[in-house]
Amino acid sequence: DAMVIQNPRYQVTQFGKPVTLSCSQTLNHNVMYWYQQKSSQAPKLLFHYYDKDFNNEADTPDNFQSRRPNTSFCFLDIRSPGLGDAAMYLCATSRDGPGRETQYFGPGTRLLVL
Amino acid sequence: GESVGLHLPTLSVQEGDNSIINCAYSNSASDYFIWYKQESGKGPQFIIDIRSNMDKRQGQRVTVLLNKTVKHLSLQIAATQPGDSAVYFCAENMGYSTLTFGKGTMLLVSP
């Protein structure tokens, strides 16, 4: 089945220690998104790639970076995680857009910062 | 750790009842709307969508109603089941902008 895959499902890191979260997709979609979701809140968009074009949201901290080496994979790098970065991180894809297209989400990676 | 979360609006229903979840959207120019279901510890799952040239769309056990006059969106779930228990988010989009999610409603279905 075509899908969005996130690894790992749970990630524990130490305060200030860089961490990378992974996302892959078998949908061959052009757009990949990274969201941060904190408890009982809506997903908050961090950035997205439209093919190779990177689009950062204005309020995304510099601490968050992303890489998309090919169509299938996208990575979220947190350079110096703080306690406030503990959250669920969701990857999503859409065939085109963004906008006017359904986004399909992966299962998420829950990040714990000690 | 995580900041303290907000309390989500909660709708409690009995199994077999019909559920209606409401959403007020913010942008009168939005032209595409999606409902997502998110179970605990999982990513949002697409349920149904509707474009602004429609006011009603039906799926399997679900119906979405769009009232553009008052910027209101609703999700109706027929014969609600315990497996429908989750947080439901509406999301809106305008043109080629990215999705904007609403605050979410928790649906609790008791047997």
Short mmCIF file of C-alpha atoms in Angstrom, two decimals:
data_model
loop_
_atom_site.label_atom_id
_atom_site.label_comp_id
_atom_site.label_asym_id
_atom_site.label_seq_id
_atom_site.Cartn_x
_atom_site.Cartn_y
_atom_site.Cartn_z
CA ASP A 1 0.00 0.00 0.00
CA ALA A 2 1.18 3.48 -0.80
CA MET A 3 1.89 5.35 2.36
CA VAL A 4 3.81 7.89 4.40
CA ILE A 5 6.33 6.31 6.76
CA GLN A 6 8.01 7.96 9.71
CA ASN A 7 10.93 6.61 11.68
CA PRO A 8 11.41 6.25 14.50
CA ARG A 9 7.96 6.35 16.10
CA TYR A 10 9.53 7.50 19.38
CA GLN A 11 12.76 9.42 19.75
CA VAL A 12 14.48 10.40 22.98
CA THR A 13 17.23 13.00 22.87
CA GLN A 14 19.13 15.11 25.33
CA PHE A 15 18.82 18.82 25.73
CA GLY A 16 21.04 20.45 23.09
CA LYS A 17 21.90 17.21 21.28
CA PRO A 18 21.10 17.33 17.54
CA VAL A 19 18.45 14.94 16.37
CA THR A 20 17.10 13.94 12.95
CA LEU A 21 13.65 12.61 12.19
CA SER A 22 12.92 10.77 8.96
CA CYS A 23 9.99 10.57 6.58
CA SER A 24 9.57 8.58 3.42
CA GLN A 25 6.68 8.22 1.00
CA THR A 26 5.68 5.73 -1.64
CA LEU A 27 2.96 7.99 -3.07
CA ASN A 28 5.33 9.80 -5.45
CA HIS A 29 3.86 13.09 -4.29
CA ASN A 30 5.53 16.36 -5.17
CA VAL A 31 4.99 18.11 -1.85
CA MET A 32 6.22 17.05 1.59
CA TYR A 33 5.42 18.87 4.81
CA TRP A 34 6.66 18.86 8.39
CA TYR A 35 4.30 19.77 11.23
CA GLN A 36 4.82 20.10 14.96
CA GLN A 37 1.93 19.09 17.18
CA LYS A 38 1.83 19.65 20.92
CA SER A 39 -0.61 18.07 23.31
CA SER A 40 -4.27 18.93 22.62
CA GLN A 41 -3.30 21.39 19.89
CA ALA A 42 -3.69 21.45 16.13
CA PRO A 43 -0.72 20.58 13.91
CA LYS A 44 1.48 23.60 13.21
CA LEU A 45 3.26 23.77 9.88
CA LEU A 46 7.02 24.23 10.12
CA PHE A 47 7.95 24.10 6.43
CA HIS A 48 7.32 22.26 3.20
CA TYR A 49 9.10 21.21 0.04
CA TYR A 50 7.46 21.58 -3.33
CA ASP A 51 9.73 19.24 -5.25
CA LYS A 52 13.15 20.69 -4.41
CA ASP A 53 11.90 24.14 -3.47
CA PHE A 54 12.05 24.74 0.27
CA ASN A 55 9.36 26.93 1.86
CA ASN A 56 9.83 27.98 5.46
CA GLU A 57 7.01 29.31 7.61
CA ALA A 58 7.77 32.79 8.95
CA ASP A 59 7.58 31.76 12.60
CA THR A 60 9.58 28.52 12.37
CA PRO A 61 12.65 28.83 14.62
CA ASP A 62 16.10 28.62 13.01
CA ASN A 63 16.72 25.60 15.22
CA PHE A 64 14.60 23.58 12.79
CA GLN A 65 16.02 22.62 9.40
CA SER A 66 14.97 20.24 6.68
CA ARG A 67 16.48 18.28 3.83
CA ARG A 68 14.88 16.52 0.89
CA PRO A 69 17.54 14.52 -0.96
CA ASN A 70 15.05 12.95 -3.37
CA THR A 71 11.32 12.66 -4.03
CA SER A 72 10.79 9.89 -1.51
CA PHE A 73 12.64 11.13 1.55
CA CYS A 74 12.50 14.20 3.75
CA PHE A 75 14.32 14.84 7.02
CA LEU A 76 13.70 17.15 9.94
CA ASP A 77 16.85 18.27 11.76
CA ILE A 78 16.64 19.90 15.16
CA ARG A 79 20.04 21.41 15.78
CA SER A 80 19.82 22.06 19.53
CA PRO A 81 16.62 20.65 20.99
CA GLY A 82 15.15 22.45 23.95
CA LEU A 83 12.58 21.18 26.41
CA GLY A 84 9.94 23.15 24.51
CA ASP A 85 10.61 21.15 21.36
CA ALA A 86 9.18 17.98 22.87
CA ALA A 87 6.18 17.23 20.69
CA MET A 88 4.75 14.97 18.02
CA TYR A 89 6.31 15.66 14.62
CA LEU A 90 4.13 14.82 11.66
CA CYS A 91 5.16 14.40 8.06
CA ALA A 92 2.57 14.82 5.32
CA THR A 93 2.50 14.71 1.54
CA SER A 94 0.26 16.02 -1.20
CA ARG A 95 0.25 15.22 -4.87
CA ASP A 96 0.51 18.84 -5.90
CA GLY A 97 -0.15 22.29 -4.55
CA PRO A 98 0.21 23.08 -1.78
CA GLY A 99 -3.38 24.03 -1.54
CA ARG A 100 -6.42 22.50 -3.15
CA GLU A 101 -5.01 19.04 -2.56
CA THR A 102 -5.54 16.57 0.24
CA GLN A 103 -2.58 16.06 2.55
CA TYR A 104 -1.82 12.55 3.72
CA PHE A 105 -0.12 12.17 7.07
CA GLY A 106 2.34 9.69 8.47
CA PRO A 107 1.94 8.20 11.95
CA GLY A 108 4.23 10.78 13.52
CA THR A 109 7.39 10.68 15.63
CA ARG A 110 7.01 11.58 19.27
CA LEU A 111 10.10 13.42 20.48
CA LEU A 112 11.07 13.49 24.12
CA VAL A 113 13.80 15.89 25.27
CA LEU A 114 15.54 15.08 28.54
CA GLY B 1 8.77 18.74 28.26
CA GLU B 2 5.77 19.82 26.24
CA SER B 3 3.91 22.95 27.22
CA VAL B 4 0.58 22.41 28.89
CA GLY B 5 -2.03 21.69 26.26
CA LEU B 6 -5.29 23.45 25.86
CA HIS B 7 -8.50 21.71 26.82
CA LEU B 8 -10.24 20.53 23.67
CA PRO B 9 -13.99 20.95 23.24
CA THR B 10 -15.50 17.53 23.83
CA LEU B 11 -18.60 15.89 22.42
CA SER B 12 -19.84 12.82 24.27
CA VAL B 13 -22.35 10.53 22.58
CA GLN B 14 -23.77 7.07 22.99
CA GLU B 15 -23.01 4.33 20.52
CA GLY B 16 -25.54 4.38 17.72
CA ASP B 17 -26.33 8.09 18.04
CA ASN B 18 -25.63 10.54 15.26
CA SER B 19 -22.80 13.00 15.98
CA ILE B 20 -22.37 16.51 14.70
CA ILE B 21 -19.02 18.25 15.02
CA ASN B 22 -18.87 21.93 14.18
CA CYS B 23 -16.11 24.17 12.95
CA ALA B 24 -15.99 27.91 12.36
CA TYR B 25 -13.38 28.78 9.78
CA SER B 26 -11.55 32.04 9.59
CA ASN B 27 -11.03 33.05 5.97
CA SER B 28 -14.02 33.91 3.81
CA ALA B 29 -11.83 33.36 0.74
CA SER B 30 -11.05 29.74 1.66
CA ASP B 31 -12.17 27.41 -1.07
CA TYR B 32 -11.20 23.93 0.07
CA PHE B 33 -11.98 22.23 3.36
CA ILE B 34 -10.95 18.91 4.86
CA TRP B 35 -11.96 16.95 7.93
CA TYR B 36 -9.31 14.84 9.63
CA LYS B 37 -9.66 12.23 12.37
CA GLN B 38 -6.76 11.79 14.77
CA GLU B 39 -6.65 8.89 17.18
CA SER B 40 -4.40 9.03 20.20
CA GLY B 41 -0.73 8.64 19.27
CA LYS B 42 -1.41 8.56 15.52
CA GLY B 43 -1.24 10.97 12.61
CA PRO B 44 -4.35 12.71 11.23
CA GLN B 45 -6.37 10.55 8.88
CA PHE B 46 -8.32 12.05 5.97
CA ILE B 47 -12.08 11.62 6.31
CA ILE B 48 -13.77 13.79 3.74
CA ASP B 49 -13.27 17.03 1.86
CA ILE B 50 -15.45 19.63 0.19
CA ARG B 51 -14.83 22.49 -2.19
CA SER B 52 -16.51 25.87 -1.89
CA ASN B 53 -18.72 25.32 -4.94
CA MET B 54 -20.63 22.69 -2.95
CA ASP B 55 -22.63 22.90 0.26
CA LYS B 56 -22.91 19.21 1.04
CA ARG B 57 -20.91 16.08 0.41
CA GLN B 58 -21.53 12.56 1.62
CA GLY B 59 -19.23 9.69 2.28
CA GLN B 60 -19.64 6.40 4.05
CA ARG B 61 -21.47 7.27 7.31
CA VAL B 62 -20.16 10.84 7.13
CA THR B 63 -21.58 14.03 5.69
CA VAL B 64 -19.89 17.41 5.49
CA LEU B 65 -21.98 20.57 5.31
CA LEU B 66 -20.56 23.93 4.29
CA ASN B 67 -22.27 27.25 5.01
CA LYS B 68 -20.18 29.96 3.42
CA THR B 69 -22.49 32.73 4.57
CA VAL B 70 -21.56 32.21 8.20
CA LYS B 71 -18.19 30.50 7.57
CA HIS B 72 -19.31 27.29 9.19
CA LEU B 73 -18.40 23.69 8.48
CA SER B 74 -19.89 20.62 10.11
CA LEU B 75 -19.17 16.91 10.10
CA GLN B 76 -22.04 14.54 10.69
CA ILE B 77 -21.30 10.94 11.64
CA ALA B 78 -24.20 8.53 11.41
CA ALA B 79 -24.61 5.64 13.86
CA THR B 80 -21.50 6.58 15.82
CA GLN B 81 -19.32 3.67 16.91
CA PRO B 82 -16.71 3.38 19.68
CA GLY B 83 -14.04 3.30 16.95
CA ASP B 84 -15.07 6.83 15.99
CA SER B 85 -13.67 8.14 19.27
CA ALA B 86 -10.87 10.52 18.33
CA VAL B 87 -10.03 14.19 17.90
CA TYR B 88 -11.53 15.71 14.77
CA PHE B 89 -9.89 18.66 13.03
CA CYS B 90 -11.27 20.79 10.27
CA ALA B 91 -8.75 22.41 7.94
CA GLU B 92 -9.19 25.19 5.39
CA ASN B 93 -7.22 26.28 2.40
CA MET B 94 -7.30 29.18 -0.01
CA GLY B 95 -5.79 28.95 -3.45
CA TYR B 96 -2.22 27.69 -3.26
CA SER B 97 -1.67 28.52 0.39
CA THR B 98 -1.04 25.81 2.93
CA LEU B 99 -3.70 24.26 5.13
CA THR B 100 -4.85 26.03 8.27
CA PHE B 101 -6.12 23.69 10.97
CA GLY B 102 -8.91 24.45 13.39
CA LYS B 103 -8.58 23.78 17.11
CA GLY B 104 -10.04 20.28 17.15
CA THR B 105 -12.94 18.57 18.88
CA MET B 106 -12.67 15.39 20.90
CA LEU B 107 -15.43 12.87 20.23
CA LEU B 108 -16.05 10.34 22.99
CA VAL B 109 -18.35 7.42 22.17
CA SER B 110 -19.57 5.29 25.02
CA PRO B 111 -20.97 1.81 24.47
#
